[in-house]
PDB file of C-alpha atoms in Angstrom:
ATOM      1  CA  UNK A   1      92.910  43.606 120.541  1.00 56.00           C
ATOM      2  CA  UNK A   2      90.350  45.882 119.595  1.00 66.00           C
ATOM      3  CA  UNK A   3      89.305  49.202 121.864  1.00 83.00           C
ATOM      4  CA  UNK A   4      86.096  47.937 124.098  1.00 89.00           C
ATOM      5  CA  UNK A   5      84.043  50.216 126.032  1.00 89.00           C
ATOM      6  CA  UNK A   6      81.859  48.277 129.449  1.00 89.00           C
ATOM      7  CA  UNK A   7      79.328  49.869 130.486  1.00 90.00           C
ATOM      8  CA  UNK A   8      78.577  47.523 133.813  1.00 89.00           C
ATOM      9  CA  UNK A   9      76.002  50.041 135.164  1.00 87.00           C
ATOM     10  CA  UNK A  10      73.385  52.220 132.363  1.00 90.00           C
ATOM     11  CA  UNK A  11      71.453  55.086 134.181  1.00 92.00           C
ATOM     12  CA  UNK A  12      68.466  53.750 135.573  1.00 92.00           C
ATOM     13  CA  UNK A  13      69.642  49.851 135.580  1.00 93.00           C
ATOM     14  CA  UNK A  14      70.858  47.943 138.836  1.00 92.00           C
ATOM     15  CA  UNK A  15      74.818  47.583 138.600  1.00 87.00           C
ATOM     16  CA  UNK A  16      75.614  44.304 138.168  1.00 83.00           C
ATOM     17  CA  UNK A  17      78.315  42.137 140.528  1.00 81.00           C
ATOM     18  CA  UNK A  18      79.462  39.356 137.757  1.00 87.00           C
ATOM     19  CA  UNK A  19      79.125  41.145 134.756  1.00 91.00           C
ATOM     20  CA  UNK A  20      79.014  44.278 132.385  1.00 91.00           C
ATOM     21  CA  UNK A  21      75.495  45.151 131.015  1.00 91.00           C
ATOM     22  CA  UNK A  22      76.686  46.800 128.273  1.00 92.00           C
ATOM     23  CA  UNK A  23      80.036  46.266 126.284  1.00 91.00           C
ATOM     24  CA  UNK A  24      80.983  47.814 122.694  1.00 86.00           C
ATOM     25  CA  UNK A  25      83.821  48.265 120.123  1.00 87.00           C
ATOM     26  CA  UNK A  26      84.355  48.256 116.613  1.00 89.00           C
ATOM     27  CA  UNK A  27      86.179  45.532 114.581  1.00 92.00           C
ATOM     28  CA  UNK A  28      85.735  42.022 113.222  1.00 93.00           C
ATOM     29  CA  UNK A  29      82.973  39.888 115.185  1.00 95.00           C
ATOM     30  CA  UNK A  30      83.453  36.405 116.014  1.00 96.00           C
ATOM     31  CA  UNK A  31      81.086  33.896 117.675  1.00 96.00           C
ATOM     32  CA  UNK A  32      82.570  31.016 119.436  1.00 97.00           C
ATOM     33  CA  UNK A  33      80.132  27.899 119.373  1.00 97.00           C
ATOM     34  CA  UNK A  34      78.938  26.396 123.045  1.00 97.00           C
ATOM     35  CA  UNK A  35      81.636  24.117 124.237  1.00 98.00           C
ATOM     36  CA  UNK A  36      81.309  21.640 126.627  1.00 98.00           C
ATOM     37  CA  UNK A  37      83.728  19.898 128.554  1.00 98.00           C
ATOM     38  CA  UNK A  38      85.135  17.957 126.190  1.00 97.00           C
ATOM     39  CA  UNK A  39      89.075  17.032 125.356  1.00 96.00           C
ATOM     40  CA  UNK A  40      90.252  17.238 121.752  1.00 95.00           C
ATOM     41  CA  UNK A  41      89.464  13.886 120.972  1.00 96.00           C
ATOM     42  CA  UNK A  42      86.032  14.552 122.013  1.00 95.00           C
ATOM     43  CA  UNK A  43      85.946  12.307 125.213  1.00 96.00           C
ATOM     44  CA  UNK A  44      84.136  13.678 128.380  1.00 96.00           C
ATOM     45  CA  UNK A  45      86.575  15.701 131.292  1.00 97.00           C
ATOM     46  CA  UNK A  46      85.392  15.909 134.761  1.00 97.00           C
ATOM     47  CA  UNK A  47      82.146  13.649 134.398  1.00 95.00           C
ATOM     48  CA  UNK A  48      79.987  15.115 137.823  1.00 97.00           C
ATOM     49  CA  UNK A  49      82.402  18.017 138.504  1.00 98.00           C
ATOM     50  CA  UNK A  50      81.200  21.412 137.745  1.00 98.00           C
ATOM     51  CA  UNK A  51      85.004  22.552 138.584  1.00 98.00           C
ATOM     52  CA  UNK A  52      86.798  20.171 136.276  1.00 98.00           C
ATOM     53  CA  UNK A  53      84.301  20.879 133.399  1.00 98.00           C
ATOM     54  CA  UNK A  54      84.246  24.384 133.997  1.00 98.00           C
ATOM     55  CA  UNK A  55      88.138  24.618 133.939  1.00 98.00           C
ATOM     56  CA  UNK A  56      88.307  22.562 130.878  1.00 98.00           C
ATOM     57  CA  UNK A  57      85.097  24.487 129.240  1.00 98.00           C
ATOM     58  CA  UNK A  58      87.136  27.554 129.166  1.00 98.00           C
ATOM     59  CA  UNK A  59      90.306  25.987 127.635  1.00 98.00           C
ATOM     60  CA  UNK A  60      87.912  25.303 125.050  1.00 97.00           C
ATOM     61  CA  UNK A  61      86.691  28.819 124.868  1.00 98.00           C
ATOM     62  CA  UNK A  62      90.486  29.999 124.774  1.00 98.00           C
ATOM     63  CA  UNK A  63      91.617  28.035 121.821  1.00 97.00           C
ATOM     64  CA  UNK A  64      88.542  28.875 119.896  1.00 97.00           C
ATOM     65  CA  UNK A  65      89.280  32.077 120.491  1.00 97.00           C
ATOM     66  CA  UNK A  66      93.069  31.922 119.448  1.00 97.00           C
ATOM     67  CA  UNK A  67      91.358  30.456 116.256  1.00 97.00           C
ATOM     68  CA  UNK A  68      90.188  33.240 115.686  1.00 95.00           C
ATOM     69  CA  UNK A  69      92.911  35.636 116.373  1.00 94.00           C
ATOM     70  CA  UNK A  70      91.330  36.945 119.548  1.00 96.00           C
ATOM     71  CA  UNK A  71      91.538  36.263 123.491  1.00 96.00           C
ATOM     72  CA  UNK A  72      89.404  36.723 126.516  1.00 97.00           C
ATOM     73  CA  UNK A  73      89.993  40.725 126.316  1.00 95.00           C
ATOM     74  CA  UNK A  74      87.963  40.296 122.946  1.00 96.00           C
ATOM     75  CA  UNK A  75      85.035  39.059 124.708  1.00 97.00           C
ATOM     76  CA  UNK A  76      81.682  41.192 124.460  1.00 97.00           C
ATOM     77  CA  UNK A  77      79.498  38.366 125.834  1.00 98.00           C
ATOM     78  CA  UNK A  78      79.040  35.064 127.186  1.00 98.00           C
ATOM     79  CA  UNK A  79      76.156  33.063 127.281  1.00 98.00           C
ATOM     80  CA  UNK A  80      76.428  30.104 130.725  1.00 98.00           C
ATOM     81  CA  UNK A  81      73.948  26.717 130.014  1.00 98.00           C
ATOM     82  CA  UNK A  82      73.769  24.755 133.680  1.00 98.00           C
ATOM     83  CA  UNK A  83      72.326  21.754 134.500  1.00 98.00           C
ATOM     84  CA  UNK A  84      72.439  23.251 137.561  1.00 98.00           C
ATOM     85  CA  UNK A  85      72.305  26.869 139.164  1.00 98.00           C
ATOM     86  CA  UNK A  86      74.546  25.457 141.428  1.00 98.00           C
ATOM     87  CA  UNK A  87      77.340  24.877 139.074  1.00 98.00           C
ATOM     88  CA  UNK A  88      77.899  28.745 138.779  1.00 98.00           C
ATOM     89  CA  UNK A  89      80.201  29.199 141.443  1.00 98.00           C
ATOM     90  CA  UNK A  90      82.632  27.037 139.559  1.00 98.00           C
ATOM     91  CA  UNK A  91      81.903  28.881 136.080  1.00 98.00           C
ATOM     92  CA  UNK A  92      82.803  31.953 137.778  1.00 97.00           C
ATOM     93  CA  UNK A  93      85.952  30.810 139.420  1.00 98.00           C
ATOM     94  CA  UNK A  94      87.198  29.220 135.641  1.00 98.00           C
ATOM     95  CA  UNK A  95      85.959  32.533 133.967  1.00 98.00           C
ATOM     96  CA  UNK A  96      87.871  34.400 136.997  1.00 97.00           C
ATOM     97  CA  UNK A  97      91.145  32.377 135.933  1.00 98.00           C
ATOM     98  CA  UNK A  98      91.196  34.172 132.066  1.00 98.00           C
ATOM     99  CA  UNK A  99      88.893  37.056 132.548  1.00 97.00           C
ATOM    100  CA  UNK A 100      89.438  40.343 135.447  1.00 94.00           C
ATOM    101  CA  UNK A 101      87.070  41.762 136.966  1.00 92.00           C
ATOM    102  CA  UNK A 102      87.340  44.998 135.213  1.00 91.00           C
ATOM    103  CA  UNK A 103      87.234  43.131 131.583  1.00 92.00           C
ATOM    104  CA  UNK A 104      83.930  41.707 132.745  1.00 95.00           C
ATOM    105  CA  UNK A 105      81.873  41.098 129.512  1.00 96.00           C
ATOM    106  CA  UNK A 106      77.858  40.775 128.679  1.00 96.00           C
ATOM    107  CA  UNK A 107      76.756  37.050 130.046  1.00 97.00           C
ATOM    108  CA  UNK A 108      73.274  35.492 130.352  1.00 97.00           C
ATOM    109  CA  UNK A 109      73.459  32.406 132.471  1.00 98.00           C
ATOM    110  CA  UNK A 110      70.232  29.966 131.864  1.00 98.00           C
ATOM    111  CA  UNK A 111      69.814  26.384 133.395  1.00 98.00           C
ATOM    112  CA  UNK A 112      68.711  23.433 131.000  1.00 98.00           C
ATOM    113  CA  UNK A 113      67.170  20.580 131.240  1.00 98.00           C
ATOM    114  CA  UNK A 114      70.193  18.642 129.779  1.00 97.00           C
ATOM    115  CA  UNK A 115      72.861  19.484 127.145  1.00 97.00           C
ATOM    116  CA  UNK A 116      73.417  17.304 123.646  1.00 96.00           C
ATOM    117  CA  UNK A 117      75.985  15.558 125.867  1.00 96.00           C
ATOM    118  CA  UNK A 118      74.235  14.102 128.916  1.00 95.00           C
ATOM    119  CA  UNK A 119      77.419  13.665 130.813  1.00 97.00           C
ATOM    120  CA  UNK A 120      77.993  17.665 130.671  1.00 98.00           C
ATOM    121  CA  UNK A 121      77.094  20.081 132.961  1.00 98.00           C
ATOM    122  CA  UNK A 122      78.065  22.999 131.625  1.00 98.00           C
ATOM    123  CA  UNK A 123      77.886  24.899 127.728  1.00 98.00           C
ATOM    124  CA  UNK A 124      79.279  28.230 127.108  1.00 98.00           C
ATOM    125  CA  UNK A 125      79.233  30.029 123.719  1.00 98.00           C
ATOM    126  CA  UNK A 126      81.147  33.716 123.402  1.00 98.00           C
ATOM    127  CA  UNK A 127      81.044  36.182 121.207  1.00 97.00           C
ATOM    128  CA  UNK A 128      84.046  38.665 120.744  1.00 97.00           C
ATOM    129  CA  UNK A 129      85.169  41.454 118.701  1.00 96.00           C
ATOM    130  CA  UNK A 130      88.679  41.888 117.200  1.00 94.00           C
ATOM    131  CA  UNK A 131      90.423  44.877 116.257  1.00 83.00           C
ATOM    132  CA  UNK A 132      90.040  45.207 112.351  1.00 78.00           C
TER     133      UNK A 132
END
């Protein structure tokens, strides 16, 4: 695990309640893809529930991120793509299942039109960075 600093509140910006404004460290970067809630034969989990997607978006995320060598304490930032705004209370409860509070990375949340997957409600792509 490399040494992360989060910065959740810079002088002169509004703290933030769901995430970290600023995180840094030094080590090996990795970028995890979007992934969508999909199994690992590629078939659709939780079509129309935010919850169920969400849960099994962040499985995704975690095995990606074994991939690589890293975990959820690796991640700088995460980047949220809704259908919906109102899918974001269940994003936050799945990211609250692998990620504290005070671990809190980076995140942008943005809501979409549609994903590549039309049955999906929910994308997220990470980015992490692993002790060298």
């Amino acid at each position: 695990m490399s040494e992360l600093t989060r910065i959740p509140a810079p002088d002169g910006v509004a703290a933030a309640a769901q995430y970290s404004h600023v995180v840094l460290g030094t080590g090996r970067f990795v970028a995890i893809a979007g992934q969508l809630a999909l199994d690992e034969r590629g078939r659709p989990v939780g079509e129309g529930d935010p919850a169920a997607q969400a849960g099994q978006v962040f499985e995704n995320l975690r095995r990606c991120l074994a991939a690589a060598g890293a975990t959820f304490d690796d991640v700088v930032k995460l980047t949220y793509f809704v259908t919906d705004m109102a899918h974001m209370p269940a994003v936050r409860a799945a990211r609250a299942e692998h990620i504290p509070d005070d671990r809190l990375p980076a995140a942008s949340a943005v809501q979409v039109a549609a994903l590549v997957r039309p049955e999906c409600l929910i994308e997220v792509e990470a980015f992490a960075v692993v002790a060298p």
